[in-house]
Amino acid sequence: MAERTRAVVVGGGIGGLAAAAALHRRGWEVTVLERAPSLEPVGAALSLAPNGLRALDVLGVGDEIRDLAAWQGDGGLRAPSGRWLSRSDAEAMAARFGGPLVLLPRATLVDRLAALLPSGAVRTAAPAHLVDPGDGKTPARVAVGEEEWEAELVVGADGVNSRVRHALFPAHPGAEYTGFTTWRLLIPLPGAEFASHETWGRGRLWGTHPLKDGRVYAYAATAAPPGQHAPDDELGELRRQFGTWHHPVPDVLAAARPEDVLRHDVYHLARPLPAYHLGRTALLGDAAHAMPPMLGQGANQAIEDAVVLAHRAPDLAAYTADRLPRTTGIARRSVQAARLNLADGRVVCVLRDNLIAAASKAVPALLLRGFDAVASWRPPYPSAEEHTEYRH
Ligand SMILES: Cc1cc2nc3c(=O)[nH]c(=O)nc-3n(C[C@H](O)[C@H](O)[C@H](O)COP(=O)(O)OP(=O)(O)OC[C@H]3O[C@@H](n4cnc5c(N)ncnc54)[C@H](O)[C@@H]3O)c2cc1C
């Protein structure tokens, strides 16, 4: 087979768009097939850490995203009464990790990534399935209805319930319920003054953070059986569960409208995949390693995957070797963090909170240390300007 460089990406979420942009930079002809009628991301906002931002540098958009950083000054971990368990400030964190944590609307990131692609590269309303993963001699094949594409590379970026993953590894059990449900909202809160915080209660947590555009991103999680919905509306449920928590939680709940609240149960891949590729088909993002959101790394890891895949392709064994150990470790730590954050027992929670408060007092940056290896990641090739040398 004559070697061509046509790549088909299944899924136009953050991972799929980042992969398409990274492959396009390296001279691949890319097509993104997205099932939804438009590229509207699900979820309100998300945080990007220095590792994900360095991956975005490779795509040439790291600095414009860094400019959206809003958190300044004090912040940290609290108890529902408002007691601080651990304090940190934005400048110290940026100095430690080599850059800020940036909270931004998901739609902004999706727009920036989509703008890196040539016009016509994204096909929406295109639910795709893998017909053949390809091998050394034959191209991979993907179909949408009756229409079929041949490609030297297929990227399965189709999320936690990935059909591409199931086609490659049918014996894998797939995603399992993580044990908790989440709510997210992104609202204006004019005049509000508060310190960026995450607050842990018994079997529940809440976070509130400012965005540069003046809005506030708040999220909550509660241990619960899967598939439940509030009897009235989800805002009512949040008010019942969190209405008595410390400032600014009641203000956020008073300002929100029912239609501002998104609720999703969380699923993750409890069993790691044996590889992130088969033949000419690679998996990335949630399709490869869906994890609980406690470390805020799902999308960051998807963007890392994307630039490493573009660097390694068509050597997909090298891609798996680079990505599987790191993402498996981060996914495992996210599960452990979820257990700690959402611990339910009264005694366990008192012990947890007192231990964190005492340890943070003794060694102020203790909680941040655990994040060093995650945030210090660097891409396998340098920033956008130098990266152009690699283009075909
Ligand atoms: C409450 C919560 C908070 C989070 N916060 C953060 C955070 O702060 N920071 C962070 O880094 N991560 C966070 N995450 C994780 C992050 O949202 C995901 O890891 C990330 O969005 C995964 O991106 P993806 O592109 O792999 O998958 P997805 O975003 O799921 O995209 C998959 C895309 O594929 C499409 N698709 C599916 N099947 C097909 C098909 N057959 N054909 C064509 N298209 C298809 C879907 O429509 C979708 O557009 C959070 C997750 C949750 C639940």
PDB file of C-alpha atoms in Angstrom, residues 142-367:
ATOM      1  CA  VAL A 142     -14.431   4.066   9.259  1.00  0.00           C
ATOM      2  CA  ALA A 143     -18.073   4.391   8.231  1.00  0.00           C
ATOM      3  CA  VAL A 144     -20.922   6.803   8.800  1.00  0.00           C
ATOM      4  CA  GLY A 145     -24.044   5.098   7.525  1.00  0.00           C
ATOM      5  CA  GLU A 146     -23.277   4.006   3.951  1.00  0.00           C
ATOM      6  CA  GLU A 147     -20.303   6.335   3.567  1.00  0.00           C
ATOM      7  CA  GLU A 148     -16.829   4.936   4.201  1.00  0.00           C
ATOM      8  CA  TRP A 149     -13.377   6.462   4.737  1.00  0.00           C
ATOM      9  CA  GLU A 150      -9.978   4.787   4.368  1.00  0.00           C
ATOM     10  CA  ALA A 151      -7.176   6.194   6.498  1.00  0.00           C
ATOM     11  CA  GLU A 152      -3.567   5.510   7.438  1.00  0.00           C
ATOM     12  CA  LEU A 153      -4.541   6.547  10.954  1.00  0.00           C
ATOM     13  CA  VAL A 154      -7.851   6.436  12.804  1.00  0.00           C
ATOM     14  CA  VAL A 155      -8.134   8.151  16.178  1.00  0.00           C
ATOM     15  CA  GLY A 156     -10.864   6.955  18.529  1.00  0.00           C
ATOM     16  CA  ALA A 157     -11.652  10.099  20.545  1.00  0.00           C
ATOM     17  CA  ASP A 158     -15.273   9.167  21.129  1.00  0.00           C
ATOM     18  CA  GLY A 159     -15.402   9.532  24.895  1.00  0.00           C
ATOM     19  CA  VAL A 160     -16.089   7.342  27.900  1.00  0.00           C
ATOM     20  CA  ASN A 161     -18.516   5.001  26.094  1.00  0.00           C
ATOM     21  CA  SER A 162     -16.249   4.707  23.051  1.00  0.00           C
ATOM     22  CA  ARG A 163     -17.472   2.431  20.277  1.00  0.00           C
ATOM     23  CA  VAL A 164     -13.993   2.468  18.760  1.00  0.00           C
ATOM     24  CA  ARG A 165     -12.564   1.124  22.039  1.00  0.00           C
ATOM     25  CA  HIS A 166     -15.150  -1.649  22.072  1.00  0.00           C
ATOM     26  CA  ALA A 167     -14.293  -2.562  18.468  1.00  0.00           C
ATOM     27  CA  LEU A 168     -10.566  -2.796  19.321  1.00  0.00           C
ATOM     28  CA  PHE A 169     -10.900  -4.528  22.699  1.00  0.00           C
ATOM     29  CA  PRO A 170     -14.296  -6.271  22.834  1.00  0.00           C
ATOM     30  CA  ALA A 171     -13.324  -8.276  25.949  1.00  0.00           C
ATOM     31  CA  HIS A 172     -12.678  -5.117  27.982  1.00  0.00           C
ATOM     32  CA  PRO A 173     -15.546  -4.517  30.453  1.00  0.00           C
ATOM     33  CA  GLY A 174     -15.834  -0.805  29.556  1.00  0.00           C
ATOM     34  CA  ALA A 175     -16.711   2.060  31.848  1.00  0.00           C
ATOM     35  CA  GLU A 176     -18.125   1.542  35.333  1.00  0.00           C
ATOM     36  CA  TYR A 177     -20.026   3.865  37.633  1.00  0.00           C
ATOM     37  CA  THR A 178     -17.624   5.688  39.938  1.00  0.00           C
ATOM     38  CA  GLY A 179     -20.150   6.011  42.768  1.00  0.00           C
ATOM     39  CA  PHE A 180     -21.030   9.692  42.597  1.00  0.00           C
ATOM     40  CA  THR A 181     -22.969  12.261  40.647  1.00  0.00           C
ATOM     41  CA  THR A 182     -21.892  15.818  39.754  1.00  0.00           C
ATOM     42  CA  TRP A 183     -23.501  19.201  39.149  1.00  0.00           C
ATOM     43  CA  ARG A 184     -21.903  22.098  37.293  1.00  0.00           C
ATOM     44  CA  LEU A 185     -22.948  25.697  36.742  1.00  0.00           C
ATOM     45  CA  LEU A 186     -21.407  28.766  35.159  1.00  0.00           C
ATOM     46  CA  ILE A 187     -23.163  31.995  36.133  1.00  0.00           C
ATOM     47  CA  PRO A 188     -22.629  35.732  36.542  1.00  0.00           C
ATOM     48  CA  LEU A 189     -22.270  36.727  40.201  1.00  0.00           C
ATOM     49  CA  PRO A 190     -21.753  40.503  40.079  1.00  0.00           C
ATOM     50  CA  GLY A 191     -19.902  42.043  43.000  1.00  0.00           C
ATOM     51  CA  ALA A 192     -19.163  38.723  44.685  1.00  0.00           C
ATOM     52  CA  GLU A 193     -15.932  38.591  46.629  1.00  0.00           C
ATOM     53  CA  PHE A 194     -14.699  35.214  47.692  1.00  0.00           C
ATOM     54  CA  ALA A 195     -11.562  33.097  47.810  1.00  0.00           C
ATOM     55  CA  SER A 196     -11.346  30.297  45.275  1.00  0.00           C
ATOM     56  CA  HIS A 197     -12.153  27.156  47.208  1.00  0.00           C
ATOM     57  CA  GLU A 198     -13.020  23.480  47.236  1.00  0.00           C
ATOM     58  CA  THR A 199     -14.952  22.336  50.286  1.00  0.00           C
ATOM     59  CA  TRP A 200     -15.262  18.773  51.512  1.00  0.00           C
ATOM     60  CA  GLY A 201     -18.183  17.588  53.611  1.00  0.00           C
ATOM     61  CA  ARG A 202     -19.382  14.070  54.409  1.00  0.00           C
ATOM     62  CA  GLY A 203     -19.863  12.278  51.082  1.00  0.00           C
ATOM     63  CA  ARG A 204     -20.168  15.652  49.316  1.00  0.00           C
ATOM     64  CA  LEU A 205     -18.009  18.424  47.935  1.00  0.00           C
ATOM     65  CA  TRP A 206     -18.452  21.862  46.432  1.00  0.00           C
ATOM     66  CA  GLY A 207     -16.055  24.188  44.562  1.00  0.00           C
ATOM     67  CA  THR A 208     -16.414  27.850  43.520  1.00  0.00           C
ATOM     68  CA  HIS A 209     -13.900  29.617  41.257  1.00  0.00           C
ATOM     69  CA  PRO A 210     -13.833  32.908  39.338  1.00  0.00           C
ATOM     70  CA  LEU A 211     -13.407  33.118  35.562  1.00  0.00           C
ATOM     71  CA  LYS A 212     -11.722  35.982  33.737  1.00  0.00           C
ATOM     72  CA  ASP A 213     -14.981  36.935  31.973  1.00  0.00           C
ATOM     73  CA  GLY A 214     -16.495  37.777  35.384  1.00  0.00           C
ATOM     74  CA  ARG A 215     -18.580  34.636  35.692  1.00  0.00           C
ATOM     75  CA  VAL A 216     -18.257  32.062  38.450  1.00  0.00           C
ATOM     76  CA  TYR A 217     -17.809  28.327  37.905  1.00  0.00           C
ATOM     77  CA  ALA A 218     -19.229  26.149  40.641  1.00  0.00           C
ATOM     78  CA  TYR A 219     -19.368  22.360  40.846  1.00  0.00           C
ATOM     79  CA  ALA A 220     -20.607  19.858  43.346  1.00  0.00           C
ATOM     80  CA  ALA A 221     -20.439  16.091  43.798  1.00  0.00           C
ATOM     81  CA  THR A 222     -22.330  13.679  46.026  1.00  0.00           C
ATOM     82  CA  ALA A 223     -21.988   9.946  46.555  1.00  0.00           C
ATOM     83  CA  ALA A 224     -25.248   8.503  45.152  1.00  0.00           C
ATOM     84  CA  PRO A 225     -26.635   5.547  43.212  1.00  0.00           C
ATOM     85  CA  PRO A 226     -26.499   6.014  39.419  1.00  0.00           C
ATOM     86  CA  GLY A 227     -29.369   7.345  37.325  1.00  0.00           C
ATOM     87  CA  GLN A 228     -31.103   9.462  39.964  1.00  0.00           C
ATOM     88  CA  HIS A 229     -32.712  12.841  39.338  1.00  0.00           C
ATOM     89  CA  ALA A 230     -34.073  15.467  41.703  1.00  0.00           C
ATOM     90  CA  PRO A 231     -37.842  15.224  42.269  1.00  0.00           C
ATOM     91  CA  ASP A 232     -38.299  18.937  41.409  1.00  0.00           C
ATOM     92  CA  ASP A 233     -35.216  20.340  39.723  1.00  0.00           C
ATOM     93  CA  GLU A 234     -31.471  19.987  40.243  1.00  0.00           C
ATOM     94  CA  LEU A 235     -31.118  23.506  41.668  1.00  0.00           C
ATOM     95  CA  GLY A 236     -33.585  22.546  44.387  1.00  0.00           C
ATOM     96  CA  GLU A 237     -31.470  19.472  45.117  1.00  0.00           C
ATOM     97  CA  LEU A 238     -28.316  21.592  45.379  1.00  0.00           C
ATOM     98  CA  ARG A 239     -30.059  24.015  47.729  1.00  0.00           C
ATOM     99  CA  ARG A 240     -31.157  21.111  49.939  1.00  0.00           C
ATOM    100  CA  GLN A 241     -27.686  19.587  50.041  1.00  0.00           C
ATOM    101  CA  PHE A 242     -25.458  22.673  50.127  1.00  0.00           C
ATOM    102  CA  GLY A 243     -27.680  25.617  51.103  1.00  0.00           C
ATOM    103  CA  THR A 244     -26.192  25.921  54.602  1.00  0.00           C
ATOM    104  CA  TRP A 245     -22.538  25.755  53.525  1.00  0.00           C
ATOM    105  CA  HIS A 246     -20.167  28.686  53.923  1.00  0.00           C
ATOM    106  CA  HIS A 247     -19.998  31.863  51.787  1.00  0.00           C
ATOM    107  CA  PRO A 248     -20.206  32.090  48.756  1.00  0.00           C
ATOM    108  CA  VAL A 249     -22.158  28.831  48.293  1.00  0.00           C
ATOM    109  CA  PRO A 250     -25.590  30.244  49.332  1.00  0.00           C
ATOM    110  CA  ASP A 251     -25.010  33.305  47.088  1.00  0.00           C
ATOM    111  CA  VAL A 252     -24.261  31.065  44.111  1.00  0.00           C
ATOM    112  CA  LEU A 253     -27.385  29.017  44.813  1.00  0.00           C
ATOM    113  CA  ALA A 254     -29.503  32.162  45.134  1.00  0.00           C
ATOM    114  CA  ALA A 255     -28.208  33.603  41.838  1.00  0.00           C
ATOM    115  CA  ALA A 256     -28.550  30.408  39.783  1.00  0.00           C
ATOM    116  CA  ARG A 257     -31.595  29.469  37.713  1.00  0.00           C
ATOM    117  CA  PRO A 258     -32.703  25.835  37.350  1.00  0.00           C
ATOM    118  CA  GLU A 259     -31.635  25.824  33.687  1.00  0.00           C
ATOM    119  CA  ASP A 260     -28.062  26.792  34.699  1.00  0.00           C
ATOM    120  CA  VAL A 261     -27.481  23.472  36.462  1.00  0.00           C
ATOM    121  CA  LEU A 262     -26.018  20.467  34.641  1.00  0.00           C
ATOM    122  CA  ARG A 263     -26.043  17.052  36.307  1.00  0.00           C
ATOM    123  CA  HIS A 264     -23.964  14.037  35.244  1.00  0.00           C
ATOM    124  CA  ASP A 265     -23.168  10.706  36.850  1.00  0.00           C
ATOM    125  CA  VAL A 266     -19.454   9.906  36.665  1.00  0.00           C
ATOM    126  CA  TYR A 267     -18.083   6.772  34.966  1.00  0.00           C
ATOM    127  CA  HIS A 268     -14.484   5.713  34.587  1.00  0.00           C
ATOM    128  CA  LEU A 269     -12.394   2.852  33.191  1.00  0.00           C
ATOM    129  CA  ALA A 270     -11.587   0.850  36.301  1.00  0.00           C
ATOM    130  CA  ARG A 271      -9.531  -1.653  34.350  1.00  0.00           C
ATOM    131  CA  PRO A 272      -6.747  -0.132  32.209  1.00  0.00           C
ATOM    132  CA  LEU A 273      -6.661  -1.144  28.545  1.00  0.00           C
ATOM    133  CA  PRO A 274      -3.884  -3.479  27.383  1.00  0.00           C
ATOM    134  CA  ALA A 275      -2.810  -0.860  24.794  1.00  0.00           C
ATOM    135  CA  TYR A 276      -3.970   2.437  23.318  1.00  0.00           C
ATOM    136  CA  HIS A 277      -3.780   1.143  19.760  1.00  0.00           C
ATOM    137  CA  LEU A 278      -4.448  -1.763  17.458  1.00  0.00           C
ATOM    138  CA  GLY A 279      -3.306  -1.817  13.853  1.00  0.00           C
ATOM    139  CA  ARG A 280      -3.624   1.722  12.504  1.00  0.00           C
ATOM    140  CA  THR A 281      -6.158   2.831  15.101  1.00  0.00           C
ATOM    141  CA  ALA A 282      -5.308   4.721  18.299  1.00  0.00           C
ATOM    142  CA  LEU A 283      -7.457   5.702  21.276  1.00  0.00           C
ATOM    143  CA  LEU A 284      -7.123   8.882  23.298  1.00  0.00           C
ATOM    144  CA  GLY A 285      -8.777  10.938  26.006  1.00  0.00           C
ATOM    145  CA  ASP A 286     -11.752   9.437  27.817  1.00  0.00           C
ATOM    146  CA  ALA A 287     -11.994   6.663  25.208  1.00  0.00           C
ATOM    147  CA  ALA A 288      -8.589   5.420  26.435  1.00  0.00           C
ATOM    148  CA  HIS A 289      -8.574   6.307  30.144  1.00  0.00           C
ATOM    149  CA  ALA A 290     -11.731   7.979  31.468  1.00  0.00           C
ATOM    150  CA  MET A 291     -11.029   8.981  35.066  1.00  0.00           C
ATOM    151  CA  PRO A 292     -12.923  10.690  37.906  1.00  0.00           C
ATOM    152  CA  PRO A 293     -12.558  14.499  37.716  1.00  0.00           C
ATOM    153  CA  MET A 294     -10.986  14.914  41.182  1.00  0.00           C
ATOM    154  CA  LEU A 295      -7.525  15.868  39.880  1.00  0.00           C
ATOM    155  CA  GLY A 296      -9.012  17.928  37.017  1.00  0.00           C
ATOM    156  CA  GLN A 297      -6.899  15.959  34.547  1.00  0.00           C
ATOM    157  CA  GLY A 298      -9.237  14.241  32.064  1.00  0.00           C
ATOM    158  CA  ALA A 299      -9.058  16.938  29.399  1.00  0.00           C
ATOM    159  CA  ASN A 300      -5.449  17.809  30.255  1.00  0.00           C
ATOM    160  CA  GLN A 301      -4.470  14.197  29.615  1.00  0.00           C
ATOM    161  CA  ALA A 302      -6.483  14.131  26.389  1.00  0.00           C
ATOM    162  CA  ILE A 303      -4.507  17.132  25.105  1.00  0.00           C
ATOM    163  CA  GLU A 304      -1.208  15.531  26.158  1.00  0.00           C
ATOM    164  CA  ASP A 305      -2.295  12.354  24.320  1.00  0.00           C
ATOM    165  CA  ALA A 306      -3.038  14.404  21.216  1.00  0.00           C
ATOM    166  CA  VAL A 307       0.382  16.007  20.861  1.00  0.00           C
ATOM    167  CA  VAL A 308       2.231  12.788  21.714  1.00  0.00           C
ATOM    168  CA  LEU A 309       0.147  10.854  19.191  1.00  0.00           C
ATOM    169  CA  ALA A 310       0.950  13.379  16.447  1.00  0.00           C
ATOM    170  CA  HIS A 311       4.619  13.159  17.413  1.00  0.00           C
ATOM    171  CA  ARG A 312       4.708   9.350  17.334  1.00  0.00           C
ATOM    172  CA  ALA A 313       2.293   8.502  14.500  1.00  0.00           C
ATOM    173  CA  PRO A 314       2.392   6.260  12.576  1.00  0.00           C
ATOM    174  CA  ASP A 315       4.386   4.374  15.260  1.00  0.00           C
ATOM    175  CA  LEU A 316       1.406   3.652  17.498  1.00  0.00           C
ATOM    176  CA  ALA A 317       3.299   1.177  19.714  1.00  0.00           C
ATOM    177  CA  ALA A 318       5.537   4.098  20.710  1.00  0.00           C
ATOM    178  CA  TYR A 319       2.423   6.166  21.436  1.00  0.00           C
ATOM    179  CA  THR A 320       1.073   3.458  23.752  1.00  0.00           C
ATOM    180  CA  ALA A 321       4.474   3.121  25.451  1.00  0.00           C
ATOM    181  CA  ASP A 322       4.576   6.883  26.103  1.00  0.00           C
ATOM    182  CA  ARG A 323       1.020   7.342  27.275  1.00  0.00           C
ATOM    183  CA  LEU A 324      -0.306   4.222  28.950  1.00  0.00           C
ATOM    184  CA  PRO A 325       1.872   4.232  32.101  1.00  0.00           C
ATOM    185  CA  ARG A 326       1.386   7.964  32.810  1.00  0.00           C
ATOM    186  CA  THR A 327      -2.354   8.063  32.228  1.00  0.00           C
ATOM    187  CA  THR A 328      -2.923   4.801  34.129  1.00  0.00           C
ATOM    188  CA  GLY A 329      -1.097   6.258  37.140  1.00  0.00           C
ATOM    189  CA  ILE A 330      -3.076   9.517  37.032  1.00  0.00           C
ATOM    190  CA  ALA A 331      -6.370   7.660  36.597  1.00  0.00           C
ATOM    191  CA  ARG A 332      -5.544   5.467  39.614  1.00  0.00           C
ATOM    192  CA  ARG A 333      -4.747   8.530  41.730  1.00  0.00           C
ATOM    193  CA  SER A 334      -7.988  10.174  40.621  1.00  0.00           C
ATOM    194  CA  VAL A 335      -9.928   7.173  41.936  1.00  0.00           C
ATOM    195  CA  GLN A 336      -8.041   7.354  45.265  1.00  0.00           C
ATOM    196  CA  ALA A 337      -8.705  11.101  45.460  1.00  0.00           C
ATOM    197  CA  ALA A 338     -12.417  10.497  44.855  1.00  0.00           C
ATOM    198  CA  ARG A 339     -12.514   8.060  47.790  1.00  0.00           C
ATOM    199  CA  LEU A 340     -10.843  10.590  50.087  1.00  0.00           C
ATOM    200  CA  ASN A 341     -12.799  13.638  48.903  1.00  0.00           C
ATOM    201  CA  LEU A 342     -16.159  11.900  49.137  1.00  0.00           C
ATOM    202  CA  ALA A 343     -15.530   9.822  52.267  1.00  0.00           C
ATOM    203  CA  ASP A 344     -18.811   9.481  54.141  1.00  0.00           C
ATOM    204  CA  GLY A 345     -18.181   8.154  57.650  1.00  0.00           C
ATOM    205  CA  ARG A 346     -18.325  10.772  60.426  1.00  0.00           C
ATOM    206  CA  VAL A 347     -15.177   9.561  62.203  1.00  0.00           C
ATOM    207  CA  VAL A 348     -13.271   9.106  58.944  1.00  0.00           C
ATOM    208  CA  CYS A 349     -14.147  12.663  57.884  1.00  0.00           C
ATOM    209  CA  VAL A 350     -13.119  14.200  61.212  1.00  0.00           C
ATOM    210  CA  LEU A 351      -9.806  12.328  61.020  1.00  0.00           C
ATOM    211  CA  ARG A 352      -9.323  13.293  57.362  1.00  0.00           C
ATOM    212  CA  ASP A 353      -9.971  16.991  58.000  1.00  0.00           C
ATOM    213  CA  ASN A 354      -7.835  17.183  61.138  1.00  0.00           C
ATOM    214  CA  LEU A 355      -4.969  15.346  59.486  1.00  0.00           C
ATOM    215  CA  ILE A 356      -5.016  17.632  56.442  1.00  0.00           C
ATOM    216  CA  ALA A 357      -5.227  20.752  58.624  1.00  0.00           C
ATOM    217  CA  ALA A 358      -2.342  19.635  60.861  1.00  0.00           C
ATOM    218  CA  ALA A 359      -0.134  18.454  57.998  1.00  0.00           C
ATOM    219  CA  SER A 360      -0.734  21.629  55.982  1.00  0.00           C
ATOM    220  CA  LYS A 361       0.190  23.731  59.003  1.00  0.00           C
ATOM    221  CA  ALA A 362       3.409  21.782  59.532  1.00  0.00           C
ATOM    222  CA  VAL A 363       4.391  21.663  55.848  1.00  0.00           C
ATOM    223  CA  PRO A 364       2.448  24.408  54.026  1.00  0.00           C
ATOM    224  CA  ALA A 365       2.905  23.102  50.461  1.00  0.00           C
ATOM    225  CA  LEU A 366       2.227  19.493  51.404  1.00  0.00           C
ATOM    226  CA  LEU A 367      -0.977  19.067  49.397  1.00  0.00           C
TER     227      LEU A 367
END
